[in-house]
Amino acid sequence: MLSDWVNLTVSNPSSGLYAWYATTDVPWLQLSRIEGVSLGSDLGSRPSTLAIRASSEGLGPGTYFGRVTLRALYGSTLQVTVTLAVVPGLPSGVWNSSDFNGDGRGDLSLASTDNVLFTWLSRGDGTFDQRNQPGPYPLAQGTWLPGSFNGDRLADLLHVAPDRAVTWFSWGNGSYLPWNANIAPAEGVWLAGRFNADDLTDVIYIGSDRAVTWFNWGDGTYLGWPANPIPPQGGTWLVGDFNGDGLSDLANISIARVLLWLNWGNGSYLVVTANTAPPSGGPWVAGDFNGDRLTDLFVVTGTNTVQTWLDRGNGSFQAVTFRANYDLSRGTWLVGDFNADNIADLLHVAPDRVVTWFSWGNGSYLPWNANIPVTRATWLAADFNGDRRSDVARVTPDRIAVWLNRGDGTYEQR
């Protein structure tokens, strides 16, 4: 993004002429010219003008200072330095959270509309080291999926763009190796998971007439394997381990039914209709809400009610209804472990409050008002300090604010 031009007048208060040249000490300051001449009083007192503007492309949020220095071309040792500041905000784009440097703390990434991939590496105290990498193609379109795409325990990214698929292998320092993948991009749903037993992140494409599992070889190439069932039209797709075999399965949730795609590990699936009809409402999220290592489902069913579908591991669920004393029908729901008990909890960012929902493990919850102010933002949950508790990041156009979780329903703002 470019700022408006700012005009700097260069006058010569003495006689004769002052021939000058200009330099900058930062690459984001642009000059309309690099040389000029200003005339003194004996030659008509004619100043010259230099225009300066800032380019914030590739700069993260914060305050940046740059200097423009004017020096004489001939003879005189006179020089003048002007300091300018630019305060860019955050560009828009696609956010993700994962551990991109393998230190056990959650980091952030932004594939921006400026075609720069920003990475914020967590320092563990609620602050970040920012890294920027320009992209060789448009980054803000398509689907970004984090995962371990080469097995080195660093989180990588797979970008399925409208015209290509690219694996961004993390070097662990906020920079990446973009590697063109042999995945055919298409409109539809793209999900990441462990679809075979090799500990590499695979992906599945679900379109209107087919599903394809793309098994990862770990070197930036993939094997596309058509799934044996034809996927149903529409609905919400969620990834989880619904039978406890360590492989990623799928759940398709429509108005009429819930279908489980239980993964055989070879690109084919056993499709099972869940025993319970889905209630009206939404959104649906997935997590292990009772700590039995089976993926459960959670859905908002009314103004004050939710249902937790506790997974029995055989394609059936126990639906448990829970009622709260405030409006649940709007806002954002985030899944995380907010008290380090190895049971998934929830964070509800409602229009008028933020509430941590501590799971009791039986489909009921302890809703606890959090000391986090509400504003319109992108909200993310991750363990930013490595203490096994999910923290909260709030992203607004001007900054990233982090609330570190104390584990008792309160948070420390950083």
mmCIF file of C-alpha atoms in Angstrom:
data_model
loop_
_atom_site.group_PDB
_atom_site.id
_atom_site.type_symbol
_atom_site.label_atom_id
_atom_site.label_comp_id
_atom_site.label_asym_id
_atom_site.label_seq_id
_atom_site.Cartn_x
_atom_site.Cartn_y
_atom_site.Cartn_z
ATOM 1 C CA MET A 1 0.000 0.000 0.000
ATOM 2 C CA LEU A 2 1.357 3.433 -0.981
ATOM 3 C CA SER A 3 0.908 6.613 1.009
ATOM 4 C CA ASP A 4 0.227 9.995 -0.539
ATOM 5 C CA TRP A 5 3.206 12.010 -1.700
ATOM 6 C CA VAL A 6 4.595 14.454 0.863
ATOM 7 C CA ASN A 7 6.383 17.495 -0.588
ATOM 8 C CA LEU A 8 9.653 18.648 0.951
ATOM 9 C CA THR A 9 10.825 22.147 -0.001
ATOM 10 C CA VAL A 10 14.603 22.588 -0.333
ATOM 11 C CA SER A 11 15.586 26.270 -0.016
ATOM 12 C CA ASN A 12 18.974 27.995 -0.368
ATOM 13 C CA PRO A 13 19.222 30.791 2.238
ATOM 14 C CA SER A 14 22.599 32.011 0.929
ATOM 15 C CA SER A 15 23.771 33.135 -2.492
ATOM 16 C CA GLY A 16 24.630 31.136 -5.567
ATOM 17 C CA LEU A 17 23.213 27.727 -6.172
ATOM 18 C CA TYR A 18 22.924 24.677 -3.995
ATOM 19 C CA ALA A 19 23.039 21.448 -6.009
ATOM 20 C CA TRP A 20 21.899 18.535 -3.884
ATOM 21 C CA TYR A 21 21.278 14.806 -4.036
ATOM 22 C CA ALA A 22 18.976 12.711 -1.791
ATOM 23 C CA THR A 23 19.318 9.227 -0.280
ATOM 24 C CA THR A 24 17.183 7.102 2.029
ATOM 25 C CA ASP A 25 18.238 4.549 4.632
ATOM 26 C CA VAL A 26 15.213 2.236 4.243
ATOM 27 C CA PRO A 27 13.780 0.522 1.143
ATOM 28 C CA TRP A 28 10.160 1.468 1.873
ATOM 29 C CA LEU A 29 10.703 5.230 1.315
ATOM 30 C CA GLN A 30 10.311 6.317 -2.317
ATOM 31 C CA LEU A 31 11.645 9.604 -3.783
ATOM 32 C CA SER A 32 10.245 11.490 -6.760
ATOM 33 C CA ARG A 33 13.789 12.565 -7.694
ATOM 34 C CA ILE A 34 17.296 12.102 -6.365
ATOM 35 C CA GLU A 35 18.903 15.400 -7.456
ATOM 36 C CA GLY A 36 17.943 19.069 -7.621
ATOM 37 C CA VAL A 37 19.142 22.681 -7.575
ATOM 38 C CA SER A 38 18.012 25.509 -5.275
ATOM 39 C CA LEU A 39 18.894 29.108 -6.168
ATOM 40 C CA GLY A 40 20.075 31.695 -3.640
ATOM 41 C CA SER A 41 18.879 35.297 -3.205
ATOM 42 C CA ASP A 42 21.236 36.681 -5.826
ATOM 43 C CA LEU A 43 19.748 34.312 -8.416
ATOM 44 C CA GLY A 44 16.096 34.872 -7.616
ATOM 45 C CA SER A 45 15.602 32.729 -4.480
ATOM 46 C CA ARG A 46 14.066 29.779 -6.273
ATOM 47 C CA PRO A 47 13.679 26.637 -4.059
ATOM 48 C CA SER A 48 13.298 23.118 -5.377
ATOM 49 C CA THR A 49 10.849 20.414 -4.310
ATOM 50 C CA LEU A 50 11.354 16.768 -3.395
ATOM 51 C CA ALA A 51 8.310 14.447 -3.013
ATOM 52 C CA ILE A 52 8.472 11.468 -0.644
ATOM 53 C CA ARG A 53 6.062 8.607 -0.069
ATOM 54 C CA ALA A 54 6.070 5.353 1.892
ATOM 55 C CA SER A 55 5.286 1.857 0.649
ATOM 56 C CA SER A 56 4.015 -0.341 3.500
ATOM 57 C CA GLU A 57 3.873 -3.507 1.397
ATOM 58 C CA GLY A 58 5.527 -6.291 3.350
ATOM 59 C CA LEU A 59 5.556 -4.329 6.619
ATOM 60 C CA GLY A 60 3.621 -5.704 9.551
ATOM 61 C CA PRO A 61 1.772 -3.576 12.089
ATOM 62 C CA GLY A 62 3.879 -1.180 14.110
ATOM 63 C CA THR A 63 5.779 2.091 13.810
ATOM 64 C CA TYR A 64 8.673 2.321 11.342
ATOM 65 C CA PHE A 65 11.165 5.189 11.030
ATOM 66 C CA GLY A 66 13.129 6.136 7.945
ATOM 67 C CA ARG A 67 15.486 8.990 7.073
ATOM 68 C CA VAL A 68 15.962 11.083 3.950
ATOM 69 C CA THR A 69 19.322 12.871 3.772
ATOM 70 C CA LEU A 70 20.180 15.758 1.402
ATOM 71 C CA ARG A 71 23.856 16.387 0.651
ATOM 72 C CA ALA A 72 25.641 18.883 -1.589
ATOM 73 C CA LEU A 73 26.804 17.631 -4.946
ATOM 74 C CA TYR A 74 29.716 20.061 -5.077
ATOM 75 C CA GLY A 75 31.931 21.693 -2.509
ATOM 76 C CA SER A 76 29.692 22.342 0.482
ATOM 77 C CA THR A 77 29.629 19.921 3.409
ATOM 78 C CA LEU A 78 26.077 21.007 4.309
ATOM 79 C CA GLN A 79 23.639 18.148 4.732
ATOM 80 C CA VAL A 80 20.108 17.940 6.085
ATOM 81 C CA THR A 81 18.364 14.800 7.410
ATOM 82 C CA VAL A 82 14.582 14.469 7.712
ATOM 83 C CA THR A 83 13.064 11.606 9.731
ATOM 84 C CA LEU A 84 9.688 10.212 8.694
ATOM 85 C CA ALA A 85 7.461 7.623 10.352
ATOM 86 C CA VAL A 86 4.920 5.219 8.885
ATOM 87 C CA VAL A 87 2.390 3.249 10.936
ATOM 88 C CA PRO A 88 0.916 0.473 8.779
ATOM 89 C CA GLY A 89 -1.950 -1.703 9.910
ATOM 90 C CA LEU A 90 -2.613 -5.337 9.141
ATOM 91 C CA PRO A 91 -3.600 -6.263 5.596
ATOM 92 C CA SER A 92 -6.538 -8.554 5.030
ATOM 93 C CA GLY A 93 -6.124 -12.183 4.054
ATOM 94 C CA VAL A 94 -6.277 -15.750 5.361
ATOM 95 C CA TRP A 95 -5.118 -16.462 8.938
ATOM 96 C CA ASN A 96 -3.789 -19.734 10.351
ATOM 97 C CA SER A 97 -2.256 -20.802 13.631
ATOM 98 C CA SER A 98 0.241 -23.639 14.068
ATOM 99 C CA ASP A 99 3.771 -24.282 15.359
ATOM 100 C CA PHE A 100 5.910 -23.192 12.408
ATOM 101 C CA ASN A 101 9.287 -23.450 14.184
ATOM 102 C CA GLY A 102 8.789 -26.529 16.355
ATOM 103 C CA ASP A 103 9.290 -24.886 19.754
ATOM 104 C CA GLY A 104 5.981 -26.097 21.204
ATOM 105 C CA ARG A 105 4.313 -22.686 21.012
ATOM 106 C CA GLY A 106 1.568 -21.547 18.682
ATOM 107 C CA ASP A 107 2.562 -19.144 15.894
ATOM 108 C CA LEU A 108 0.445 -17.168 13.420
ATOM 109 C CA SER A 109 0.483 -16.825 9.649
ATOM 110 C CA LEU A 110 -1.318 -14.474 7.279
ATOM 111 C CA ALA A 111 -1.550 -14.996 3.528
ATOM 112 C CA SER A 112 -2.268 -11.382 2.675
ATOM 113 C CA THR A 113 -3.974 -9.581 -0.144
ATOM 114 C CA ASP A 114 -0.623 -7.798 -0.592
ATOM 115 C CA ASN A 115 0.748 -11.184 -1.775
ATOM 116 C CA VAL A 116 3.041 -11.432 1.232
ATOM 117 C CA LEU A 117 3.071 -14.415 3.598
ATOM 118 C CA PHE A 118 3.487 -12.984 7.112
ATOM 119 C CA THR A 119 4.576 -15.241 9.982
ATOM 120 C CA TRP A 120 4.546 -14.239 13.631
ATOM 121 C CA LEU A 121 6.761 -16.568 15.677
ATOM 122 C CA SER A 122 5.732 -16.607 19.327
ATOM 123 C CA ARG A 123 8.293 -15.527 21.920
ATOM 124 C CA GLY A 124 6.238 -17.187 24.665
ATOM 125 C CA ASP A 125 5.269 -13.986 26.464
ATOM 126 C CA GLY A 126 2.423 -12.873 24.200
ATOM 127 C CA THR A 127 4.708 -11.068 21.749
ATOM 128 C CA PHE A 128 6.019 -12.230 18.387
ATOM 129 C CA ASP A 129 8.955 -12.045 15.994
ATOM 130 C CA GLN A 130 7.572 -11.072 12.604
ATOM 131 C CA ARG A 131 8.851 -12.490 9.324
ATOM 132 C CA ASN A 132 7.685 -11.599 5.806
ATOM 133 C CA GLN A 133 8.060 -13.533 2.562
ATOM 134 C CA PRO A 134 6.730 -12.145 -0.737
ATOM 135 C CA GLY A 135 4.731 -14.649 -2.717
ATOM 136 C CA PRO A 136 5.420 -15.492 -6.364
ATOM 137 C CA TYR A 137 1.683 -15.589 -7.146
ATOM 138 C CA PRO A 138 -1.615 -14.293 -5.606
ATOM 139 C CA LEU A 139 -1.855 -15.660 -2.054
ATOM 140 C CA ALA A 140 -5.192 -14.528 -0.644
ATOM 141 C CA GLN A 141 -7.433 -16.714 -2.819
ATOM 142 C CA GLY A 142 -8.174 -20.372 -2.229
ATOM 143 C CA THR A 143 -7.692 -22.586 0.831
ATOM 144 C CA TRP A 144 -4.704 -22.690 3.217
ATOM 145 C CA LEU A 145 -4.175 -25.848 5.270
ATOM 146 C CA PRO A 146 -1.508 -26.220 7.995
ATOM 147 C CA GLY A 147 0.093 -29.593 8.629
ATOM 148 C CA SER A 148 3.289 -31.640 8.679
ATOM 149 C CA PHE A 149 3.834 -32.155 4.972
ATOM 150 C CA ASN A 150 7.401 -33.509 5.168
ATOM 151 C CA GLY A 151 7.539 -35.110 8.616
ATOM 152 C CA ASP A 152 10.165 -32.797 10.160
ATOM 153 C CA ARG A 153 7.893 -31.766 13.066
ATOM 154 C CA LEU A 154 7.627 -28.209 11.750
ATOM 155 C CA ALA A 155 4.203 -27.048 10.646
ATOM 156 C CA ASP A 156 4.052 -26.367 6.918
ATOM 157 C CA LEU A 157 1.260 -24.938 4.778
ATOM 158 C CA LEU A 158 -0.548 -26.220 1.703
ATOM 159 C CA HIS A 159 -2.186 -23.586 -0.475
ATOM 160 C CA VAL A 160 -4.828 -24.764 -2.930
ATOM 161 C CA ALA A 161 -5.230 -21.707 -5.151
ATOM 162 C CA PRO A 162 -7.668 -21.401 -8.068
ATOM 163 C CA ASP A 163 -4.958 -22.250 -10.605
ATOM 164 C CA ARG A 164 -2.363 -24.264 -8.657
ATOM 165 C CA ALA A 165 -1.481 -26.069 -5.446
ATOM 166 C CA VAL A 166 1.706 -25.148 -3.580
ATOM 167 C CA THR A 167 3.263 -26.727 -0.488
ATOM 168 C CA TRP A 168 5.055 -24.121 1.609
ATOM 169 C CA PHE A 169 7.706 -26.088 3.511
ATOM 170 C CA SER A 170 8.736 -24.273 6.679
ATOM 171 C CA TRP A 171 12.436 -23.678 7.344
ATOM 172 C CA GLY A 172 11.601 -23.017 11.007
ATOM 173 C CA ASN A 173 12.631 -19.352 10.967
ATOM 174 C CA GLY A 174 9.524 -17.766 9.445
ATOM 175 C CA SER A 175 10.610 -18.422 5.858
ATOM 176 C CA TYR A 176 9.399 -21.155 3.518
ATOM 177 C CA LEU A 177 10.226 -23.144 0.414
ATOM 178 C CA PRO A 178 7.212 -22.872 -1.940
ATOM 179 C CA TRP A 179 6.994 -26.101 -3.947
ATOM 180 C CA ASN A 180 4.460 -26.657 -6.705
ATOM 181 C CA ALA A 181 2.342 -29.718 -5.882
ATOM 182 C CA ASN A 182 0.851 -32.107 -8.416
ATOM 183 C CA ILE A 183 -2.614 -31.595 -6.937
ATOM 184 C CA ALA A 184 -5.355 -30.622 -9.371
ATOM 185 C CA PRO A 185 -7.104 -27.548 -7.930
ATOM 186 C CA ALA A 186 -10.902 -27.454 -8.088
ATOM 187 C CA GLU A 187 -13.822 -25.713 -6.450
ATOM 188 C CA GLY A 188 -15.102 -27.548 -3.425
ATOM 189 C CA VAL A 189 -14.096 -28.434 0.121
ATOM 190 C CA TRP A 190 -10.444 -29.100 0.961
ATOM 191 C CA LEU A 191 -9.544 -30.686 4.300
ATOM 192 C CA ALA A 192 -6.285 -31.884 5.849
ATOM 193 C CA GLY A 193 -5.800 -34.943 8.018
ATOM 194 C CA ARG A 194 -3.966 -38.191 8.624
ATOM 195 C CA PHE A 195 -5.673 -40.325 6.004
ATOM 196 C CA ASN A 196 -3.137 -43.159 6.155
ATOM 197 C CA ALA A 197 -0.703 -44.349 8.815
ATOM 198 C CA ASP A 198 2.541 -42.642 7.739
ATOM 199 C CA ASP A 199 2.357 -39.554 10.008
ATOM 200 C CA LEU A 200 2.386 -37.159 7.042
ATOM 201 C CA THR A 201 -0.488 -34.755 6.526
ATOM 202 C CA ASP A 202 -2.670 -35.708 3.583
ATOM 203 C CA VAL A 203 -5.560 -33.795 2.037
ATOM 204 C CA ILE A 204 -8.963 -34.677 0.666
ATOM 205 C CA TYR A 205 -10.952 -32.850 -1.978
ATOM 206 C CA ILE A 206 -14.749 -33.065 -1.825
ATOM 207 C CA GLY A 207 -16.581 -31.771 -4.872
ATOM 208 C CA SER A 208 -20.102 -31.965 -6.204
ATOM 209 C CA ASP A 209 -19.543 -35.275 -8.033
ATOM 210 C CA ARG A 210 -16.425 -36.856 -6.528
ATOM 211 C CA ALA A 211 -14.031 -37.037 -3.621
ATOM 212 C CA VAL A 212 -10.288 -37.530 -4.016
ATOM 213 C CA THR A 213 -7.797 -38.316 -1.260
ATOM 214 C CA TRP A 214 -4.356 -36.907 -2.038
ATOM 215 C CA PHE A 215 -1.820 -39.049 -0.187
ATOM 216 C CA ASN A 216 1.360 -37.161 0.636
ATOM 217 C CA TRP A 217 4.733 -38.654 -0.361
ATOM 218 C CA GLY A 218 6.557 -36.127 1.846
ATOM 219 C CA ASP A 219 8.578 -34.585 -0.992
ATOM 220 C CA GLY A 220 6.010 -32.110 -2.302
ATOM 221 C CA THR A 221 4.253 -34.676 -4.512
ATOM 222 C CA TYR A 222 0.983 -36.492 -3.886
ATOM 223 C CA LEU A 223 -0.940 -39.548 -5.048
ATOM 224 C CA GLY A 224 -4.541 -38.739 -5.946
ATOM 225 C CA TRP A 225 -6.881 -41.614 -5.115
ATOM 226 C CA PRO A 226 -10.631 -41.384 -5.945
ATOM 227 C CA ALA A 227 -12.758 -42.189 -2.904
ATOM 228 C CA ASN A 228 -15.228 -45.000 -3.429
ATOM 229 C CA PRO A 229 -18.475 -43.236 -2.393
ATOM 230 C CA ILE A 230 -19.899 -40.239 -4.212
ATOM 231 C CA PRO A 231 -20.134 -37.414 -1.663
ATOM 232 C CA PRO A 232 -23.554 -36.033 -0.749
ATOM 233 C CA GLN A 233 -24.539 -32.587 -1.947
ATOM 234 C CA GLY A 234 -23.985 -29.737 0.510
ATOM 235 C CA GLY A 235 -23.770 -29.897 4.263
ATOM 236 C CA THR A 236 -20.928 -29.174 6.677
ATOM 237 C CA TRP A 237 -17.790 -31.324 6.537
ATOM 238 C CA LEU A 238 -15.653 -31.884 9.648
ATOM 239 C CA VAL A 239 -12.489 -33.946 10.192
ATOM 240 C CA GLY A 240 -11.957 -36.133 13.242
ATOM 241 C CA ASP A 241 -11.151 -39.635 14.476
ATOM 242 C CA PHE A 242 -14.643 -41.018 14.979
ATOM 243 C CA ASN A 243 -13.680 -44.655 15.635
ATOM 244 C CA GLY A 244 -10.401 -44.333 17.550
ATOM 245 C CA ASP A 245 -8.105 -46.035 15.035
ATOM 246 C CA GLY A 246 -5.751 -43.047 14.691
ATOM 247 C CA LEU A 247 -6.856 -42.255 11.131
ATOM 248 C CA SER A 248 -8.792 -39.154 10.146
ATOM 249 C CA ASP A 249 -12.436 -39.751 9.312
ATOM 250 C CA LEU A 250 -15.059 -37.337 8.010
ATOM 251 C CA ALA A 251 -18.488 -36.204 9.162
ATOM 252 C CA ASN A 252 -21.022 -34.703 6.772
ATOM 253 C CA ILE A 253 -23.790 -32.838 8.569
ATOM 254 C CA SER A 254 -26.913 -31.900 6.621
ATOM 255 C CA ILE A 255 -30.415 -30.901 7.619
ATOM 256 C CA ALA A 256 -31.686 -34.469 7.443
ATOM 257 C CA ARG A 257 -28.813 -36.638 8.703
ATOM 258 C CA VAL A 258 -25.230 -37.017 9.831
ATOM 259 C CA LEU A 259 -23.031 -39.281 7.707
ATOM 260 C CA LEU A 260 -19.728 -40.616 8.996
ATOM 261 C CA TRP A 261 -17.063 -41.512 6.456
ATOM 262 C CA LEU A 262 -14.952 -44.017 8.387
ATOM 263 C CA ASN A 263 -11.532 -44.222 6.791
ATOM 264 C CA TRP A 264 -10.012 -47.572 5.780
ATOM 265 C CA GLY A 265 -6.607 -45.909 5.272
ATOM 266 C CA ASN A 266 -6.378 -46.810 1.592
ATOM 267 C CA GLY A 267 -8.463 -44.027 0.048
ATOM 268 C CA SER A 268 -11.807 -45.739 0.562
ATOM 269 C CA TYR A 269 -14.371 -45.127 3.268
ATOM 270 C CA LEU A 270 -17.212 -46.891 5.037
ATOM 271 C CA VAL A 271 -20.210 -44.551 5.080
ATOM 272 C CA VAL A 272 -22.381 -44.904 8.192
ATOM 273 C CA THR A 273 -25.526 -42.946 9.030
ATOM 274 C CA ALA A 274 -25.458 -41.726 12.625
ATOM 275 C CA ASN A 275 -28.201 -42.989 14.903
ATOM 276 C CA THR A 276 -29.415 -39.493 15.852
ATOM 277 C CA ALA A 277 -31.089 -36.952 13.559
ATOM 278 C CA PRO A 278 -29.356 -33.567 13.659
ATOM 279 C CA PRO A 279 -31.179 -30.689 15.342
ATOM 280 C CA SER A 280 -31.716 -27.422 13.539
ATOM 281 C CA GLY A 281 -29.173 -24.734 14.270
ATOM 282 C CA GLY A 282 -25.460 -24.289 14.013
ATOM 283 C CA PRO A 283 -22.571 -23.847 13.790
ATOM 284 C CA TRP A 284 -21.135 -27.335 14.286
ATOM 285 C CA VAL A 285 -17.615 -27.878 15.644
ATOM 286 C CA ALA A 286 -15.615 -31.008 16.436
ATOM 287 C CA GLY A 287 -13.471 -31.883 19.462
ATOM 288 C CA ASP A 288 -12.856 -34.517 22.106
ATOM 289 C CA PHE A 289 -15.167 -33.099 24.748
ATOM 290 C CA ASN A 290 -14.903 -36.044 27.168
ATOM 291 C CA GLY A 291 -11.261 -37.098 26.815
ATOM 292 C CA ASP A 292 -11.851 -40.629 25.456
ATOM 293 C CA ARG A 293 -9.817 -39.962 22.266
ATOM 294 C CA LEU A 294 -12.925 -40.123 20.093
ATOM 295 C CA THR A 295 -14.038 -36.998 18.229
ATOM 296 C CA ASP A 296 -17.338 -35.602 19.454
ATOM 297 C CA LEU A 297 -19.587 -32.966 17.883
ATOM 298 C CA PHE A 298 -21.005 -29.739 19.292
ATOM 299 C CA VAL A 299 -23.821 -27.618 17.888
ATOM 300 C CA VAL A 300 -25.784 -24.550 18.972
ATOM 301 C CA THR A 301 -29.449 -25.551 18.818
ATOM 302 C CA GLY A 302 -31.291 -22.480 20.041
ATOM 303 C CA THR A 303 -31.067 -19.135 21.753
ATOM 304 C CA ASN A 304 -29.980 -20.705 25.044
ATOM 305 C CA THR A 305 -29.267 -24.361 24.218
ATOM 306 C CA VAL A 306 -26.506 -26.498 22.740
ATOM 307 C CA GLN A 307 -26.087 -30.200 22.063
ATOM 308 C CA THR A 308 -22.942 -32.262 22.501
ATOM 309 C CA TRP A 309 -22.841 -35.493 20.531
ATOM 310 C CA LEU A 310 -20.605 -37.831 22.523
ATOM 311 C CA ASP A 311 -19.095 -40.356 20.137
ATOM 312 C CA ARG A 312 -19.472 -44.057 20.985
ATOM 313 C CA GLY A 313 -16.900 -45.065 18.358
ATOM 314 C CA ASN A 314 -19.277 -47.290 16.374
ATOM 315 C CA GLY A 315 -21.067 -44.694 14.266
ATOM 316 C CA SER A 316 -23.536 -43.742 16.972
ATOM 317 C CA PHE A 317 -23.640 -40.814 19.388
ATOM 318 C CA GLN A 318 -25.191 -39.872 22.706
ATOM 319 C CA ALA A 319 -26.792 -36.438 22.271
ATOM 320 C CA VAL A 320 -26.689 -34.360 25.475
ATOM 321 C CA THR A 321 -28.491 -31.019 25.742
ATOM 322 C CA PHE A 322 -27.088 -28.179 27.843
ATOM 323 C CA ARG A 323 -28.703 -24.820 28.606
ATOM 324 C CA ALA A 324 -26.944 -21.509 29.331
ATOM 325 C CA ASN A 325 -28.328 -18.243 30.695
ATOM 326 C CA TYR A 326 -27.393 -15.901 27.819
ATOM 327 C CA ASP A 327 -27.905 -15.647 24.060
ATOM 328 C CA LEU A 328 -25.833 -18.315 22.293
ATOM 329 C CA SER A 329 -27.192 -17.823 18.799
ATOM 330 C CA ARG A 330 -24.536 -15.375 17.572
ATOM 331 C CA GLY A 331 -20.787 -15.061 17.722
ATOM 332 C CA THR A 332 -17.705 -17.211 17.173
ATOM 333 C CA TRP A 333 -16.953 -20.586 18.783
ATOM 334 C CA LEU A 334 -13.337 -21.719 19.233
ATOM 335 C CA VAL A 335 -12.216 -25.174 20.383
ATOM 336 C CA GLY A 336 -9.217 -25.567 22.696
ATOM 337 C CA ASP A 337 -8.050 -26.978 26.011
ATOM 338 C CA PHE A 338 -8.416 -23.955 28.271
ATOM 339 C CA ASN A 339 -7.547 -25.656 31.580
ATOM 340 C CA ALA A 340 -4.992 -28.309 30.513
ATOM 341 C CA ASP A 341 -7.112 -31.323 31.563
ATOM 342 C CA ASN A 342 -6.813 -32.987 28.127
ATOM 343 C CA ILE A 343 -10.511 -32.432 27.483
ATOM 344 C CA ALA A 344 -11.593 -30.026 24.744
ATOM 345 C CA ASP A 345 -13.303 -26.864 25.966
ATOM 346 C CA LEU A 346 -14.881 -23.983 24.045
ATOM 347 C CA LEU A 347 -14.504 -20.225 23.896
ATOM 348 C CA HIS A 348 -17.580 -18.272 22.829
ATOM 349 C CA VAL A 349 -17.006 -14.752 21.541
ATOM 350 C CA ALA A 350 -20.528 -13.354 21.710
ATOM 351 C CA PRO A 351 -21.547 -9.828 20.634
ATOM 352 C CA ASP A 352 -21.556 -8.622 24.258
ATOM 353 C CA ARG A 353 -19.148 -10.925 26.117
ATOM 354 C CA VAL A 354 -16.445 -13.597 25.910
ATOM 355 C CA VAL A 355 -17.180 -16.846 27.772
ATOM 356 C CA THR A 356 -14.937 -19.859 28.389
ATOM 357 C CA TRP A 357 -16.947 -23.087 28.400
ATOM 358 C CA PHE A 358 -15.057 -25.596 30.567
ATOM 359 C CA SER A 359 -16.173 -29.116 29.695
ATOM 360 C CA TRP A 360 -17.126 -31.475 32.527
ATOM 361 C CA GLY A 361 -16.651 -34.428 30.156
ATOM 362 C CA ASN A 362 -20.286 -35.514 30.161
ATOM 363 C CA GLY A 363 -21.853 -33.078 27.703
ATOM 364 C CA SER A 364 -22.292 -30.314 30.283
ATOM 365 C CA TYR A 365 -20.143 -27.237 30.808
ATOM 366 C CA LEU A 366 -19.138 -24.530 33.242
ATOM 367 C CA PRO A 367 -19.556 -21.230 31.318
ATOM 368 C CA TRP A 368 -17.194 -18.660 32.847
ATOM 369 C CA ASN A 369 -17.133 -15.002 31.797
ATOM 370 C CA ALA A 370 -13.659 -14.080 30.545
ATOM 371 C CA ASN A 371 -12.013 -10.712 31.124
ATOM 372 C CA ILE A 372 -11.512 -10.166 27.393
ATOM 373 C CA PRO A 373 -13.193 -7.129 25.805
ATOM 374 C CA VAL A 374 -15.325 -7.768 22.741
ATOM 375 C CA THR A 375 -14.715 -6.051 19.436
ATOM 376 C CA ARG A 376 -15.156 -6.946 15.812
ATOM 377 C CA ALA A 377 -12.065 -8.987 14.945
ATOM 378 C CA THR A 378 -10.592 -12.267 13.797
ATOM 379 C CA TRP A 379 -10.277 -14.556 16.811
ATOM 380 C CA LEU A 380 -7.797 -17.438 17.122
ATOM 381 C CA ALA A 381 -7.022 -19.928 19.893
ATOM 382 C CA ALA A 382 -3.561 -21.479 20.336
ATOM 383 C CA ASP A 383 -1.038 -22.198 23.066
ATOM 384 C CA PHE A 384 1.194 -19.146 22.608
ATOM 385 C CA ASN A 385 3.407 -19.742 25.671
ATOM 386 C CA GLY A 386 3.759 -23.537 25.732
ATOM 387 C CA ASP A 387 1.979 -24.200 29.048
ATOM 388 C CA ARG A 388 -0.556 -26.651 27.476
ATOM 389 C CA ARG A 389 -3.412 -24.179 27.885
ATOM 390 C CA SER A 390 -5.076 -22.512 24.902
ATOM 391 C CA ASP A 391 -4.607 -18.747 24.780
ATOM 392 C CA VAL A 392 -6.538 -16.214 22.701
ATOM 393 C CA ALA A 393 -5.431 -13.874 19.917
ATOM 394 C CA ARG A 394 -7.589 -11.001 18.684
ATOM 395 C CA VAL A 395 -6.641 -9.606 15.292
ATOM 396 C CA THR A 396 -7.907 -6.139 14.322
ATOM 397 C CA PRO A 397 -6.773 -3.937 11.430
ATOM 398 C CA ASP A 398 -4.235 -2.166 13.643
ATOM 399 C CA ARG A 399 -2.755 -4.882 15.868
ATOM 400 C CA ILE A 400 -2.552 -8.426 17.204
ATOM 401 C CA ALA A 401 -3.573 -8.587 20.867
ATOM 402 C CA VAL A 402 -2.935 -11.735 22.927
ATOM 403 C CA TRP A 403 -4.573 -12.857 26.152
ATOM 404 C CA LEU A 404 -2.528 -15.505 27.974
ATOM 405 C CA ASN A 405 -4.691 -18.021 29.785
ATOM 406 C CA ARG A 406 -4.269 -18.404 33.540
ATOM 407 C CA GLY A 407 -6.330 -21.618 33.493
ATOM 408 C CA ASP A 408 -9.017 -20.370 35.882
ATOM 409 C CA GLY A 409 -11.183 -18.548 33.342
ATOM 410 C CA THR A 410 -9.182 -15.318 33.504
ATOM 411 C CA TYR A 411 -6.591 -14.044 31.063
ATOM 412 C CA GLU A 412 -3.581 -11.710 31.096
ATOM 413 C CA GLN A 413 -3.472 -9.234 28.227
ATOM 414 C CA ARG A 414 -0.127 -8.756 26.505
#
